[in-house]
Tab-separated table of C-alpha atoms in Angstrom:
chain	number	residue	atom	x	y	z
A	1	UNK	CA	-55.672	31.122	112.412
A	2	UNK	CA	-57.800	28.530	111.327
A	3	UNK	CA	-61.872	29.644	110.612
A	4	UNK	CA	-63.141	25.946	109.496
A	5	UNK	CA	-62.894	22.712	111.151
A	6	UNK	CA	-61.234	20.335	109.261
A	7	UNK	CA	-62.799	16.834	109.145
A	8	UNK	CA	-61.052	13.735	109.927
A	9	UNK	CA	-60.482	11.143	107.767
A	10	UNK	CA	-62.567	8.031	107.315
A	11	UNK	CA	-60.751	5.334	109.555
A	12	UNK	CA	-59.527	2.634	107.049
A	13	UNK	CA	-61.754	-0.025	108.589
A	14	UNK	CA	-64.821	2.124	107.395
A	15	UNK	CA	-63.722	2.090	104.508
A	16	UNK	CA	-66.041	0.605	102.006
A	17	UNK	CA	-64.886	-1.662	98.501
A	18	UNK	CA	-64.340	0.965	96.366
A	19	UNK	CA	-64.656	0.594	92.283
A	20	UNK	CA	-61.461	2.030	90.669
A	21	UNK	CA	-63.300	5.135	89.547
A	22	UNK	CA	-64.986	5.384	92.741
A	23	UNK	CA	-64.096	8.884	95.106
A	24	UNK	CA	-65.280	9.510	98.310
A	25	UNK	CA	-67.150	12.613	99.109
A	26	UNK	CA	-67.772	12.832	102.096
A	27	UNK	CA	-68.810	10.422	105.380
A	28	UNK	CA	-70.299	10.328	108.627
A	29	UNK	CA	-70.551	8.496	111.748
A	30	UNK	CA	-74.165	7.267	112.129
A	31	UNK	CA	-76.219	5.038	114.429
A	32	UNK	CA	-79.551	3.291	113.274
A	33	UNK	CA	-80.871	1.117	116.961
A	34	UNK	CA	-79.202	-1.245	115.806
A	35	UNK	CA	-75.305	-0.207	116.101
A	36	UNK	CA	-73.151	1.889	114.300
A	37	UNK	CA	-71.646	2.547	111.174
A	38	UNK	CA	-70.573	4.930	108.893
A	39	UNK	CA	-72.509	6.243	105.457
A	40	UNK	CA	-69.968	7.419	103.260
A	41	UNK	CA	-71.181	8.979	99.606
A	42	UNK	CA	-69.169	8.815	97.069
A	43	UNK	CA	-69.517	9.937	93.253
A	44	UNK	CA	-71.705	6.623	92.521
A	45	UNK	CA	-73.698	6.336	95.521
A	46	UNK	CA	-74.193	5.831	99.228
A	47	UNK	CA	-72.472	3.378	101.076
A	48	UNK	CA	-74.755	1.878	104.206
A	49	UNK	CA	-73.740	0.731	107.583
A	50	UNK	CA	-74.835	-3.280	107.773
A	51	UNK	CA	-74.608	-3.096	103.678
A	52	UNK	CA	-72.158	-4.644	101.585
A	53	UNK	CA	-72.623	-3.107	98.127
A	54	UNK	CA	-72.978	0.766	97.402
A	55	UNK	CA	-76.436	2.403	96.475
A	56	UNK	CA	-76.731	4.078	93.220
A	57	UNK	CA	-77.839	7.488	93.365
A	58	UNK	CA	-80.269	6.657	90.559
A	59	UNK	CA	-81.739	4.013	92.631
A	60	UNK	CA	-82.464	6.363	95.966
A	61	UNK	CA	-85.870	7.067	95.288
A	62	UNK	CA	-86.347	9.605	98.612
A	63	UNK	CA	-84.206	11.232	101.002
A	64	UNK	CA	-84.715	13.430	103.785
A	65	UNK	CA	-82.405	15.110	106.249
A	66	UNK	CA	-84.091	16.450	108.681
A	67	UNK	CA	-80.962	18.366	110.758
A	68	UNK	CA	-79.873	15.169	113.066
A	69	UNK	CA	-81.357	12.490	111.155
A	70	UNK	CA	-80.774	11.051	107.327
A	71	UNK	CA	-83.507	8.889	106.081
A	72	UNK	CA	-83.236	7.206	102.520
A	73	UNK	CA	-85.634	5.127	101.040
A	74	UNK	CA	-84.165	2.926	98.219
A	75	UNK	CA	-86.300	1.789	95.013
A	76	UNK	CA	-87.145	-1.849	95.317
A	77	UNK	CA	-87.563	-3.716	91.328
A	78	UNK	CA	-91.250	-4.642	91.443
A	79	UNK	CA	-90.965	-5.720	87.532
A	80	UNK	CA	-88.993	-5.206	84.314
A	81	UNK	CA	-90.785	-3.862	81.888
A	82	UNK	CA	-89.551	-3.120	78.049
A	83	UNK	CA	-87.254	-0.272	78.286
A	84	UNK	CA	-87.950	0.856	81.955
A	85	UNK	CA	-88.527	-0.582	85.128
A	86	UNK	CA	-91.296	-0.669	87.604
A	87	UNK	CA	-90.499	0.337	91.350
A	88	UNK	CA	-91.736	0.274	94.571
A	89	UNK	CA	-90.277	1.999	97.981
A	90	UNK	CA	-88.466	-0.349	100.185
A	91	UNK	CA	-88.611	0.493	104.079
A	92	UNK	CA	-87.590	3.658	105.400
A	93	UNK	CA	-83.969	3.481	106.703
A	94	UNK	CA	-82.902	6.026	109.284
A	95	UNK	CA	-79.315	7.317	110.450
A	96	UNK	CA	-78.622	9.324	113.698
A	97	UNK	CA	-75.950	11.587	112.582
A	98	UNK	CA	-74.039	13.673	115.319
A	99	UNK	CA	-71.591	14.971	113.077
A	100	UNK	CA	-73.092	15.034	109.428
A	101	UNK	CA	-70.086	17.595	108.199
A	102	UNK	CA	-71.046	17.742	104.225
A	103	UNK	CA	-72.455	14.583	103.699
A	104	UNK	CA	-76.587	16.023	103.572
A	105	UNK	CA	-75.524	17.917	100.863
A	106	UNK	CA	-73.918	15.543	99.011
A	107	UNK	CA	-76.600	13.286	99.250
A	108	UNK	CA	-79.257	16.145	98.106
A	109	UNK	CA	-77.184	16.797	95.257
A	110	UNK	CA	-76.275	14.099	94.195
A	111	UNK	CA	-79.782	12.740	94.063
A	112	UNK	CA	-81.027	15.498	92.189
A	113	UNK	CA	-78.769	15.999	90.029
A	114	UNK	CA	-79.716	12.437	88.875
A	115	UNK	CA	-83.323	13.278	88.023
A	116	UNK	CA	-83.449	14.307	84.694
A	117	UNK	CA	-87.525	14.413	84.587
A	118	UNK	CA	-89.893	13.763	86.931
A	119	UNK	CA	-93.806	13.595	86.672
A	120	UNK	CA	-96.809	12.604	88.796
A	121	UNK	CA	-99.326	10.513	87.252
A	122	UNK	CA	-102.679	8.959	87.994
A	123	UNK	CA	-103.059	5.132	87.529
A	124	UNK	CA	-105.842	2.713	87.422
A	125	UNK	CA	-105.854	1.970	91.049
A	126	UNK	CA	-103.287	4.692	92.313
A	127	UNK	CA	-100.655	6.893	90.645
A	128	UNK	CA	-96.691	6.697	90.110
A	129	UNK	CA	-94.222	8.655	89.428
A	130	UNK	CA	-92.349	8.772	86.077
A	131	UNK	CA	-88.717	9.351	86.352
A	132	UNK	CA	-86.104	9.492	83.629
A	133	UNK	CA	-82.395	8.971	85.655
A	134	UNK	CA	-79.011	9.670	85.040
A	135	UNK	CA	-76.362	7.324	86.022
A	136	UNK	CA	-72.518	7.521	86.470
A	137	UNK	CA	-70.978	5.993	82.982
A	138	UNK	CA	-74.258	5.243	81.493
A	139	UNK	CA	-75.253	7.098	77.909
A	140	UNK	CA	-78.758	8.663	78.108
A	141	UNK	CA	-81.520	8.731	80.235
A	142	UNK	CA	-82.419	5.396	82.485
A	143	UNK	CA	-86.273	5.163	82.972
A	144	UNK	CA	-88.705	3.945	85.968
A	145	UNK	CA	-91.881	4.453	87.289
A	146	UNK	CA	-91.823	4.296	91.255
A	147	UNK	CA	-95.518	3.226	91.914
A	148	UNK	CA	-97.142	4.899	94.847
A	149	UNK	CA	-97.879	2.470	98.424
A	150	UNK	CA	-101.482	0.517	97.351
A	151	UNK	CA	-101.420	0.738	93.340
A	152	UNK	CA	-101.221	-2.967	91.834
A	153	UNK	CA	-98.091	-3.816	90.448
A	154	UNK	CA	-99.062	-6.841	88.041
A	155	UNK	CA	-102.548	-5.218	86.952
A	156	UNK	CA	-102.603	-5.126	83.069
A	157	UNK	CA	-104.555	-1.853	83.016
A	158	UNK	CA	-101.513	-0.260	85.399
A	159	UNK	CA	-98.776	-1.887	82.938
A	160	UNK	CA	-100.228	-0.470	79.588
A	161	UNK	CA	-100.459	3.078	80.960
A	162	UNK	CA	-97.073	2.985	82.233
A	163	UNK	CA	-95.705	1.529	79.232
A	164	UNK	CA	-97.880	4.776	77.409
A	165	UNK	CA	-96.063	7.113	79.844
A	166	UNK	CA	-93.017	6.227	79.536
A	167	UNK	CA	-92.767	6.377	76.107
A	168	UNK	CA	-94.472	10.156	75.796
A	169	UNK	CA	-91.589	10.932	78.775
A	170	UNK	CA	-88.899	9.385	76.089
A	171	UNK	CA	-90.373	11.394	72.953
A	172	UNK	CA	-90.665	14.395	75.062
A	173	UNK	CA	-86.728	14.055	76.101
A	174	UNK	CA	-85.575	12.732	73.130
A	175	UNK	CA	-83.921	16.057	70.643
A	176	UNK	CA	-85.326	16.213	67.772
A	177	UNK	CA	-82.204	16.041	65.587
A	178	UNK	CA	-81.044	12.670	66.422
């Protein structure tokens, strides 16, 4: 006797492109108003319904299941900066899922376990976050600052405190030994 449902598998023509070193974790049928789809995770990121290229988990900066529904909201470059990047939130996205089998979980893990360090800050004009990111097959830490709705992303005051930030957030990571 069987206690667990077993899932079935992801219909080939869900399937997204996968990279060679790409595995799927897990998947689920979702529906957004404006059709349906499937988000599948994998062990480099979230594949979208309506997408064509994956989502790293280093570049989800937010999401939220809330028991039917998964929102994510994805980083959106605002400007390279030397050794980091600046961020800003692109529009919520939402996903209906019926059946979410393990894929919440997957996407809460994975997601944190790609935050490394994380800390609040107040800017001239607003505040941001700075955030020091693992990613899949990259050595060391990958920094950005995702800059709270309202605070000015070209501003030269904003840009010299970040740069200040991130490179106390670096020292502060960095062992000593090296």
């Amino acid at each position: 006797m069987r206690l667990f449902r077993r899932r079935p598998k992801l219909p080939p023509a869900a399937r997204p492109p996968l990279e060679r070193d790409e595995r799927l974790l897990a998947w689920a049928a979702a529906g957004n108003g404006e059709g349906d789809g499937v988000v599948v995770a994998t062990n480099l990121g979230l594949w979208l319904p309506g997408r064509s290229h994956r989502i790293g988990w280093h570049d989800l900066v937010k999401a939220v299941w809330s028991g039917r529904e998964l929102t994510v909201i994805p980083g959106e470059p605002a400007a390279e900066r030397d050794g980091y990047q600046l961020v800003v939130d692109s529009p919520a996205e939402r996903y209906l899922l019926l059946d979410p089998g393990d894929l919440p979980h997957q996407v809460r893990t994975r997601v944190t376990r790609s935050v490394a360090y994380t800390q609040q800050h107040a800017l001239p004009g607003g505040s941001g976050r700075i955030v020091g990111r693992r990613i899949s097959g990259v050595d060391g830490l990958t920094w950005m600052v995702r800059l709270d709705p309202g605070t000015p992303v070209d501003d030269e005051a904003v840009l010299a405190e970040t740069d200040r930030l991130v490179a106390a957030a670096r020292a502060a990571t960095t062992p000593s030994d090296l």
